[in-house]
mmCIF file of C-alpha atoms and ligand atoms in Angstrom:
data_model
loop_
_atom_site.group_PDB
_atom_site.id
_atom_site.type_symbol
_atom_site.label_atom_id
_atom_site.label_comp_id
_atom_site.label_asym_id
_atom_site.label_seq_id
_atom_site.Cartn_x
_atom_site.Cartn_y
_atom_site.Cartn_z
ATOM 1 C CA MET A 580 99.029 125.029 95.287
ATOM 2 C CA ARG A 581 102.455 123.371 95.319
ATOM 3 C CA GLU A 582 102.584 119.875 93.828
ATOM 4 C CA ILE A 583 103.286 117.223 96.459
ATOM 5 C CA LYS A 584 105.969 114.873 95.225
ATOM 6 C CA THR A 585 107.421 113.574 98.482
ATOM 7 C CA ILE A 586 105.721 112.936 101.802
ATOM 8 C CA ALA A 587 107.128 111.899 105.162
ATOM 9 C CA VAL A 588 105.251 109.786 107.691
ATOM 10 C CA LEU A 589 105.996 109.325 111.387
ATOM 11 C CA THR A 590 104.419 107.880 114.514
ATOM 12 C CA SER A 591 104.719 109.791 117.766
ATOM 13 C CA GLY A 592 103.738 109.509 121.443
ATOM 14 C CA GLY A 593 102.438 106.273 122.953
ATOM 15 C CA ASP A 594 102.255 103.463 120.418
ATOM 16 C CA ALA A 595 98.822 102.088 119.562
ATOM 17 C CA PRO A 596 97.735 98.861 117.849
ATOM 18 C CA GLY A 597 96.845 99.705 114.262
ATOM 19 C CA MET A 598 99.626 102.240 113.736
ATOM 20 C CA ASN A 599 101.318 99.796 111.334
ATOM 21 C CA ALA A 600 98.115 99.348 109.376
ATOM 22 C CA CYS A 601 98.003 103.134 109.101
ATOM 23 C CA ILE A 602 101.638 103.493 107.982
ATOM 24 C CA ARG A 603 100.901 100.820 105.378
ATOM 25 C CA ALA A 604 97.837 102.672 104.114
ATOM 26 C CA VAL A 605 99.632 106.018 103.940
ATOM 27 C CA THR A 606 102.599 104.455 102.130
ATOM 28 C CA ARG A 607 100.631 102.512 99.556
ATOM 29 C CA SER A 608 98.122 105.302 98.875
ATOM 30 C CA ALA A 609 100.951 107.780 98.333
ATOM 31 C CA ILE A 610 102.838 105.396 96.037
ATOM 32 C CA PHE A 611 99.589 104.816 94.112
ATOM 33 C CA HIS A 612 99.582 108.570 93.407
ATOM 34 C CA ASN A 613 103.246 108.499 92.354
ATOM 35 C CA MET A 614 104.524 110.177 95.485
ATOM 36 C CA LYS A 615 107.810 109.285 97.125
ATOM 37 C CA VAL A 616 107.435 108.158 100.749
ATOM 38 C CA ILE A 617 109.959 108.774 103.518
ATOM 39 C CA GLY A 618 109.499 106.798 106.726
ATOM 40 C CA VAL A 619 110.767 108.796 109.705
ATOM 41 C CA TYR A 620 111.981 106.754 112.679
ATOM 42 C CA ARG A 621 111.370 107.644 116.356
ATOM 43 C CA GLY A 622 108.785 110.353 115.874
ATOM 44 C CA TYR A 623 109.847 113.976 115.835
ATOM 45 C CA ASP A 624 113.299 112.995 117.125
ATOM 46 C CA GLY A 625 113.787 111.241 113.788
ATOM 47 C CA LEU A 626 112.926 114.442 111.905
ATOM 48 C CA ILE A 627 115.505 116.308 113.976
ATOM 49 C CA ASN A 628 118.190 113.612 113.616
ATOM 50 C CA GLU A 629 117.379 112.798 109.993
ATOM 51 C CA GLU A 630 116.490 109.154 110.645
ATOM 52 C CA PHE A 631 114.888 108.770 107.236
ATOM 53 C CA GLN A 632 114.318 105.771 105.030
ATOM 54 C CA GLU A 633 112.605 105.676 101.676
ATOM 55 C CA PHE A 634 109.618 103.327 101.859
ATOM 56 C CA THR A 635 108.460 101.123 99.031
ATOM 57 C CA SER A 636 105.304 99.103 98.900
ATOM 58 C CA SER A 637 107.156 96.076 100.248
ATOM 59 C CA SER A 638 108.512 98.063 103.236
ATOM 60 C CA VAL A 639 105.031 97.716 104.713
ATOM 61 C CA SER A 640 104.327 94.128 103.668
ATOM 62 C CA ASN A 641 103.265 91.771 106.430
ATOM 63 C CA THR A 642 102.665 94.607 108.902
ATOM 64 C CA ILE A 643 98.884 95.075 109.022
ATOM 65 C CA GLN A 644 98.513 92.459 111.768
ATOM 66 C CA ARG A 645 101.419 93.656 113.919
ATOM 67 C CA GLY A 646 101.057 95.693 117.114
ATOM 68 C CA GLY A 647 103.428 98.540 118.016
ATOM 69 C CA THR A 648 104.914 100.671 115.257
ATOM 70 C CA ILE A 649 107.559 99.629 112.739
ATOM 71 C CA LEU A 650 108.649 103.278 112.623
ATOM 72 C CA LYS A 651 109.243 103.292 116.399
ATOM 73 C CA THR A 652 108.006 106.215 118.410
ATOM 74 C CA ALA A 653 109.137 108.787 120.942
ATOM 75 C CA ARG A 654 107.941 111.717 123.002
ATOM 76 C CA SER A 655 110.438 114.265 121.704
ATOM 77 C CA LYS A 656 111.585 116.932 124.168
ATOM 78 C CA GLU A 657 113.745 118.639 121.557
ATOM 79 C CA PHE A 658 110.809 119.163 119.203
ATOM 80 C CA MET A 659 109.153 121.227 121.931
ATOM 81 C CA THR A 660 111.865 123.855 121.443
ATOM 82 C CA PRO A 661 111.967 126.317 118.501
ATOM 83 C CA GLU A 662 115.559 125.160 117.793
ATOM 84 C CA GLY A 663 114.413 121.531 117.535
ATOM 85 C CA ARG A 664 111.595 122.422 115.159
ATOM 86 C CA LYS A 665 113.989 124.486 113.023
ATOM 87 C CA LYS A 666 116.324 121.483 112.675
ATOM 88 C CA ALA A 667 113.351 119.308 111.753
ATOM 89 C CA TYR A 668 112.205 121.782 109.109
ATOM 90 C CA ASP A 669 115.703 122.188 107.658
ATOM 91 C CA ASN A 670 115.986 118.405 107.308
ATOM 92 C CA MET A 671 112.668 118.305 105.516
ATOM 93 C CA VAL A 672 113.783 121.012 103.077
ATOM 94 C CA LYS A 673 117.127 119.261 102.568
ATOM 95 C CA ASN A 674 115.319 116.011 101.697
ATOM 96 C CA LYS A 675 112.761 117.820 99.504
ATOM 97 C CA ILE A 676 109.842 116.644 101.658
ATOM 98 C CA ASP A 677 106.693 118.535 100.679
ATOM 99 C CA ALA A 678 104.241 117.317 103.337
ATOM 100 C CA LEU A 679 104.164 115.501 106.657
ATOM 101 C CA ILE A 680 101.751 112.892 108.008
ATOM 102 C CA VAL A 681 101.782 112.542 111.804
ATOM 103 C CA ILE A 682 100.122 109.530 113.419
ATOM 104 C CA GLY A 683 99.702 110.103 117.140
ATOM 105 C CA GLY A 684 97.664 111.356 120.048
ATOM 106 C CA ASN A 685 96.997 114.687 121.661
ATOM 107 C CA GLY A 686 100.600 115.673 122.467
ATOM 108 C CA SER A 687 101.851 114.647 119.033
ATOM 109 C CA LEU A 688 99.176 116.601 117.188
ATOM 110 C CA THR A 689 99.785 119.615 119.427
ATOM 111 C CA GLY A 690 103.409 119.444 118.227
ATOM 112 C CA ALA A 691 102.185 119.218 114.637
ATOM 113 C CA GLN A 692 100.015 122.273 115.115
ATOM 114 C CA GLN A 693 102.916 124.306 116.504
ATOM 115 C CA PHE A 694 105.139 123.196 113.608
ATOM 116 C CA ALA A 695 102.491 124.162 111.054
ATOM 117 C CA ARG A 696 102.124 127.575 112.679
ATOM 118 C CA GLU A 697 105.831 128.303 112.292
ATOM 119 C CA TYR A 698 106.566 126.834 108.871
ATOM 120 C CA ASP A 699 104.759 126.843 105.558
ATOM 121 C CA LEU A 700 104.226 123.110 105.355
ATOM 122 C CA PRO A 701 101.130 120.956 104.789
ATOM 123 C CA ILE A 702 100.648 118.644 107.760
ATOM 124 C CA ILE A 703 97.945 116.012 108.155
ATOM 125 C CA GLY A 704 97.341 114.474 111.569
ATOM 126 C CA LEU A 705 95.900 111.002 112.040
ATOM 127 C CA PRO A 706 94.436 110.025 115.424
ATOM 128 C CA GLY A 707 96.565 107.186 116.809
ATOM 129 C CA THR A 708 96.123 106.608 120.526
ATOM 130 C CA ILE A 709 94.439 104.064 122.766
ATOM 131 C CA ASP A 710 92.971 106.958 124.799
ATOM 132 C CA ASN A 711 90.279 107.935 122.238
ATOM 133 C CA ASP A 712 90.576 111.507 123.502
ATOM 134 C CA LEU A 713 90.815 113.498 120.269
ATOM 135 C CA TYR A 714 87.921 115.806 119.530
ATOM 136 C CA GLY A 715 86.134 115.442 116.190
ATOM 137 C CA THR A 716 86.655 111.734 115.624
ATOM 138 C CA ASP A 717 84.376 109.045 117.029
ATOM 139 C CA HIS A 718 87.290 106.684 117.436
ATOM 140 C CA THR A 719 91.066 106.755 117.428
ATOM 141 C CA ILE A 720 93.340 104.021 116.077
ATOM 142 C CA GLY A 721 94.173 101.545 118.854
ATOM 143 C CA TYR A 722 91.235 102.290 121.122
ATOM 144 C CA ASP A 723 89.123 99.308 120.075
ATOM 145 C CA THR A 724 92.015 96.863 120.506
ATOM 146 C CA ALA A 725 92.897 98.253 123.940
ATOM 147 C CA LEU A 726 89.250 98.012 124.966
ATOM 148 C CA ASN A 727 89.171 94.358 123.941
ATOM 149 C CA THR A 728 92.423 93.670 125.780
ATOM 150 C CA ILE A 729 91.033 95.214 128.968
ATOM 151 C CA VAL A 730 87.806 93.233 128.723
ATOM 152 C CA GLU A 731 89.747 89.995 128.291
ATOM 153 C CA CYS A 732 91.759 90.781 131.435
ATOM 154 C CA VAL A 733 88.709 91.758 133.471
ATOM 155 C CA ASP A 734 86.959 88.513 132.528
ATOM 156 C CA LYS A 735 89.889 86.687 134.113
ATOM 157 C CA ILE A 736 89.954 88.909 137.178
ATOM 158 C CA ARG A 737 86.269 88.237 137.700
ATOM 159 C CA ASP A 738 86.918 84.516 138.177
ATOM 160 C CA THR A 739 89.194 85.123 141.128
ATOM 161 C CA ALA A 740 87.181 88.087 142.475
ATOM 162 C CA ASN A 741 84.155 85.860 142.585
ATOM 163 C CA SER A 742 85.942 82.953 144.247
ATOM 164 C CA HIS A 743 87.234 85.174 147.060
ATOM 165 C CA ASP A 744 84.266 87.556 147.440
ATOM 166 C CA ARG A 745 86.519 90.528 146.771
ATOM 167 C CA ILE A 746 86.189 94.052 145.438
ATOM 168 C CA PHE A 747 88.733 94.623 142.668
ATOM 169 C CA PHE A 748 89.771 98.087 141.567
ATOM 170 C CA VAL A 749 91.169 97.664 138.074
ATOM 171 C CA GLU A 750 93.104 100.674 136.824
ATOM 172 C CA VAL A 751 93.184 101.380 133.107
ATOM 173 C CA MET A 752 94.985 103.923 130.938
ATOM 174 C CA GLY A 753 93.383 106.831 129.141
ATOM 175 C CA ARG A 754 95.370 109.737 130.536
ATOM 176 C CA ASP A 755 92.677 112.295 131.495
ATOM 177 C CA ALA A 756 89.884 110.623 129.547
ATOM 178 C CA GLY A 757 87.528 107.929 130.800
ATOM 179 C CA PHE A 758 86.531 106.265 127.503
ATOM 180 C CA LEU A 759 88.533 103.107 128.177
ATOM 181 C CA ALA A 760 87.299 102.826 131.778
ATOM 182 C CA GLN A 761 83.635 103.521 131.057
ATOM 183 C CA ASN A 762 83.268 101.317 128.007
ATOM 184 C CA SER A 763 85.342 98.434 129.332
ATOM 185 C CA ALA A 764 83.157 98.524 132.447
ATOM 186 C CA ILE A 765 80.029 98.153 130.323
ATOM 187 C CA ALA A 766 81.571 95.449 128.143
ATOM 188 C CA SER A 767 82.871 93.392 131.064
ATOM 189 C CA GLY A 768 79.730 93.692 133.161
ATOM 190 C CA ALA A 769 81.618 95.556 135.897
ATOM 191 C CA GLU A 770 79.767 97.034 138.845
ATOM 192 C CA ALA A 771 81.077 100.586 138.398
ATOM 193 C CA ALA A 772 83.521 102.889 136.633
ATOM 194 C CA ILE A 773 85.270 105.865 138.152
ATOM 195 C CA ILE A 774 86.103 108.370 135.432
ATOM 196 C CA PRO A 775 87.286 111.982 135.399
ATOM 197 C CA GLU A 776 84.394 113.179 133.216
ATOM 198 C CA ASP A 777 81.818 112.280 135.851
ATOM 199 C CA LYS A 778 82.379 115.477 137.786
ATOM 200 C CA THR A 779 79.237 115.569 139.856
ATOM 201 C CA ASP A 780 79.329 116.568 143.521
ATOM 202 C CA VAL A 781 78.700 112.969 144.372
ATOM 203 C CA ASP A 782 81.713 111.014 145.519
ATOM 204 C CA GLN A 783 81.841 108.169 142.972
ATOM 205 C CA LEU A 784 83.224 105.712 145.514
ATOM 206 C CA ALA A 785 80.649 106.525 148.193
ATOM 207 C CA GLU A 786 77.929 106.228 145.588
ATOM 208 C CA PHE A 787 79.141 102.796 144.510
ATOM 209 C CA ILE A 788 79.291 101.552 148.101
ATOM 210 C CA SER A 789 75.938 103.095 149.039
ATOM 211 C CA ARG A 790 74.203 101.357 146.140
ATOM 212 C CA GLY A 791 74.721 98.248 148.224
ATOM 213 C CA VAL A 792 76.130 96.278 145.309
ATOM 214 C CA ARG A 793 77.921 94.027 147.763
ATOM 215 C CA LYS A 794 74.686 93.060 149.442
ATOM 216 C CA SER A 795 73.312 91.385 146.380
ATOM 217 C CA LYS A 796 76.549 90.140 144.811
ATOM 218 C CA ASN A 797 79.490 88.425 146.365
ATOM 219 C CA SER A 798 82.171 90.254 144.371
ATOM 220 C CA SER A 799 82.567 93.551 142.575
ATOM 221 C CA ILE A 800 84.744 94.966 139.875
ATOM 222 C CA VAL A 801 85.301 98.689 139.532
ATOM 223 C CA LEU A 802 87.128 100.058 136.503
ATOM 224 C CA VAL A 803 89.151 103.101 137.520
ATOM 225 C CA SER A 804 90.634 105.647 135.170
ATOM 226 C CA GLU A 805 94.319 106.377 135.805
ATOM 227 C CA SER A 806 93.575 110.117 135.818
ATOM 228 C CA LYS A 807 94.628 111.840 139.019
ATOM 229 C CA HIS A 808 93.318 115.282 139.888
ATOM 230 C CA GLY A 809 95.054 116.967 142.829
ATOM 231 C CA GLY A 810 96.674 113.654 143.719
ATOM 232 C CA HIS A 811 93.256 111.973 143.961
ATOM 233 C CA GLY A 812 92.444 109.126 141.665
ATOM 234 C CA GLY A 813 93.783 105.847 140.373
ATOM 235 C CA ALA A 814 92.972 102.396 141.734
ATOM 236 C CA MET A 815 95.381 102.609 144.719
ATOM 237 C CA TYR A 816 93.711 105.764 145.961
ATOM 238 C CA TYR A 817 90.236 104.212 145.983
ATOM 239 C CA ALA A 818 91.415 100.904 147.428
ATOM 240 C CA GLU A 819 93.104 102.726 150.305
ATOM 241 C CA ARG A 820 89.943 104.676 150.977
ATOM 242 C CA VAL A 821 87.838 101.518 151.116
ATOM 243 C CA ARG A 822 90.334 99.900 153.480
ATOM 244 C CA LYS A 823 90.040 102.908 155.806
ATOM 245 C CA GLU A 824 86.372 103.835 155.415
ATOM 246 C CA TYR A 825 84.787 100.403 154.849
ATOM 247 C CA PRO A 826 87.179 97.929 156.524
ATOM 248 C CA GLN A 827 84.643 95.107 156.302
ATOM 249 C CA TYR A 828 85.445 94.681 152.574
ATOM 250 C CA ASN A 829 88.233 92.591 151.094
ATOM 251 C CA VAL A 830 89.888 94.812 148.488
ATOM 252 C CA GLN A 831 92.458 94.150 145.762
ATOM 253 C CA VAL A 832 94.047 96.306 143.058
ATOM 254 C CA THR A 833 95.148 95.411 139.539
ATOM 255 C CA ILE A 834 96.906 97.998 137.402
ATOM 256 C CA LEU A 835 96.792 96.771 133.831
ATOM 257 C CA GLY A 836 99.573 99.094 132.637
ATOM 258 C CA HIS A 837 101.302 98.768 129.306
ATOM 259 C CA LEU A 838 99.828 95.436 128.335
ATOM 260 C CA GLN A 839 96.874 97.577 127.224
ATOM 261 C CA ARG A 840 99.023 99.090 124.476
ATOM 262 C CA GLY A 841 100.307 95.883 122.933
ATOM 263 C CA GLY A 842 98.860 93.104 120.867
ATOM 264 C CA THR A 843 97.600 92.445 117.419
ATOM 265 C CA PRO A 844 95.128 95.112 116.257
ATOM 266 C CA SER A 845 91.434 94.254 116.077
ATOM 267 C CA ALA A 846 89.715 94.090 112.683
ATOM 268 C CA TYR A 847 87.988 97.388 113.531
ATOM 269 C CA ASP A 848 91.308 99.144 114.191
ATOM 270 C CA ARG A 849 92.864 97.740 111.004
ATOM 271 C CA ILE A 850 89.951 98.995 108.924
ATOM 272 C CA LEU A 851 89.878 102.380 110.655
ATOM 273 C CA ALA A 852 93.650 102.773 110.238
ATOM 274 C CA SER A 853 93.443 101.779 106.571
ATOM 275 C CA ARG A 854 90.610 104.208 105.855
ATOM 276 C CA LEU A 855 92.272 107.105 107.674
ATOM 277 C CA GLY A 856 95.669 106.475 106.085
ATOM 278 C CA TYR A 857 94.118 106.358 102.625
ATOM 279 C CA ALA A 858 92.087 109.502 103.340
ATOM 280 C CA SER A 859 95.158 111.417 104.497
ATOM 281 C CA ILE A 860 96.662 111.201 101.002
ATOM 282 C CA GLU A 861 93.339 112.080 99.358
ATOM 283 C CA ALA A 862 93.178 115.112 101.667
ATOM 284 C CA LEU A 863 96.669 116.233 100.668
ATOM 285 C CA MET A 864 95.750 115.898 97.004
ATOM 286 C CA GLU A 865 92.680 118.068 97.595
ATOM 287 C CA GLY A 866 94.989 120.749 98.993
ATOM 288 C CA GLN A 867 94.004 120.246 102.624
ATOM 289 C CA ARG A 868 96.555 121.174 105.262
ATOM 290 C CA ASN A 869 96.793 121.335 109.025
ATOM 291 C CA ILE A 870 93.827 119.114 109.623
ATOM 292 C CA MET A 871 93.283 115.858 111.421
ATOM 293 C CA VAL A 872 91.470 113.212 109.416
ATOM 294 C CA GLY A 873 88.913 111.463 111.602
ATOM 295 C CA ILE A 874 85.769 109.424 111.433
ATOM 296 C CA SER A 875 82.271 110.524 112.402
ATOM 297 C CA ASN A 876 79.138 108.432 111.861
ATOM 298 C CA ASP A 877 81.227 106.155 109.663
ATOM 299 C CA GLU A 878 82.169 109.040 107.342
ATOM 300 C CA ILE A 879 85.643 110.506 106.902
ATOM 301 C CA VAL A 880 85.835 114.027 108.324
ATOM 302 C CA TYR A 881 88.445 116.774 108.359
ATOM 303 C CA VAL A 882 88.943 118.561 111.669
ATOM 304 C CA PRO A 883 91.301 121.535 112.091
ATOM 305 C CA ILE A 884 94.183 120.186 114.208
ATOM 306 C CA GLN A 885 93.704 123.043 116.640
ATOM 307 C CA ARG A 886 90.136 121.933 117.384
ATOM 308 C CA ALA A 887 91.094 118.268 117.643
ATOM 309 C CA VAL A 888 93.646 118.959 120.366
ATOM 310 C CA LYS A 889 92.121 121.941 122.161
ATOM 311 C CA MET A 890 88.478 120.935 122.500
ATOM 312 C CA ASP A 891 87.472 118.458 125.176
ATOM 313 C CA LYS A 892 85.888 115.374 123.681
ATOM 314 C CA PRO A 893 82.746 114.760 125.708
ATOM 315 C CA ILE A 894 81.818 111.319 126.924
ATOM 316 C CA ASN A 895 78.278 110.289 126.063
ATOM 317 C CA LYS A 896 76.426 110.622 129.380
ATOM 318 C CA GLU A 897 74.098 107.829 128.356
ATOM 319 C CA LEU A 898 77.009 105.422 128.900
ATOM 320 C CA ILE A 899 77.057 106.377 132.576
ATOM 321 C CA ASP A 900 73.335 105.595 132.893
ATOM 322 C CA VAL A 901 73.682 102.332 130.982
ATOM 323 C CA LEU A 902 76.379 101.074 133.354
ATOM 324 C CA SER A 903 74.585 102.207 136.451
ATOM 325 C CA VAL A 904 71.288 100.540 135.492
ATOM 326 C CA LEU A 905 72.805 97.332 134.143
ATOM 327 C CA SER A 906 75.078 96.782 137.134
ATOM 328 C CA LEU A 907 72.265 96.659 139.694
HETATM 329 O O1 LIG B 2241 98.550 108.205 125.518
HETATM 330 C C1 LIG B 2241 98.667 106.830 125.595
HETATM 331 C C2 LIG B 2241 99.067 106.391 126.971
HETATM 332 O O2 LIG B 2241 99.132 104.981 126.987
HETATM 333 C C3 LIG B 2241 98.203 106.908 128.121
HETATM 334 O O3 LIG B 2241 97.011 106.184 128.263
HETATM 335 C C4 LIG B 2241 99.152 106.787 129.277
HETATM 336 O O4 LIG B 2241 98.804 107.709 130.293
HETATM 337 C C5 LIG B 2241 100.493 107.116 128.677
HETATM 338 O O5 LIG B 2241 100.372 106.875 127.280
HETATM 339 C C6 LIG B 2241 101.642 106.321 129.218
HETATM 340 O O6 LIG B 2241 102.801 106.755 128.605
HETATM 341 P P1 LIG B 2241 104.216 106.033 128.732
HETATM 342 O O7 LIG B 2241 104.177 104.781 127.926
HETATM 343 O O8 LIG B 2241 105.173 107.024 128.195
HETATM 344 O O9 LIG B 2241 104.392 105.740 130.183
#
C-alpha cells in the first residue's frame, strides 16, 4: 500500500449546507495525520484547470456555520470526457496528490467511480446533497437543513392558505427522489405528498381529492416532488389538473427553488459532515479506496461507490402510511 502524503478535496454538483463543515473535517483530520491538503476549486473543473490551493488548519476557520461551499462547485462537462479525466489525472500526478476526496451527490460520485476505474488512484466519496438519494447512507449532508428550510416555508404558506381556503401545491427539490417531499409533508402537517416512489396504479392526485380532505378542512397543502416522468409531475402539472378537473377549488402553486439549498447548516448536518469528513481520512489510512463513507444506524459505514450511485435508495413505505393517517 502506497503511503498517502498529499490529499486533494473538492465539492461537486449542487451545493449543500454542511459542505463547509465537511471540508473543515477532512482538512483538519488530514493535517492531524501529517498529510498535506490541497483544496480544489470548482469541482472537477478545478482538477482539470489546476485551481489548487494548499489548505492549512486556518483555511477552514470560521466555516462550520456557513452555507454553500468555500471551495465553490460545478457540474463539469469536461470531466465527463476521457480527455478531461486525463487532464485531471495528469494534474494530480504533477502536484504529487496521492488520493482524492469528493464531496457531492449522485452525479459527482458517478464521476468519481469512472475516474477510479480508469486510473490507479484511491478515491473516497462523501455524500453531500440535499436530495438524500445515495444508497447505503441513512442521510446525506445538507438534507436535514433543507428539510428544516422547507418546513419553515410551509408553516408560512399555511397561514395564507388557511385565510383564503386554498389548496397549495408546494414544489420541492429532490431530483428523482421524494425524501424531501415526503418528510417535509409529515413535519409540516401537510395533507398529502406526491412523490415518484409511490408508483401505485392509483393516481395520487385523485386519491388526495377523493379522500375528501377539503370537506373537513378549509385549506390544504400538498408537497410535490419536482420529479417529472414523461412530462408529468411538478406542482404546476397538478395545479393545472385540479383547475381543469375540479374547478370548484381555489388552487395556488409555490415553487421553493434554490432557497432550499442555502442557509446555515443545522446542528445535525454539521455533526454528520464532521463525522464523515473525519472518517474519510481514517478510511484512507486503513487502505480503503473507491468507497463512499456513509452513516447507517448512527454507525459509520463504507459503501462501494458503485453501489451508492447505482442502487435505488428505497423510501420507507411506513412514511407514506404515517402521512396518510395523520392528515385525515
Ligand atoms: O441535486 C441537488 C439539486 O438541488 C436537485 O434537488 C435539483 O434538481 C438540482 O440540484 C438543481 O440543480 P441546479 O442548481 O443546477 O439547477
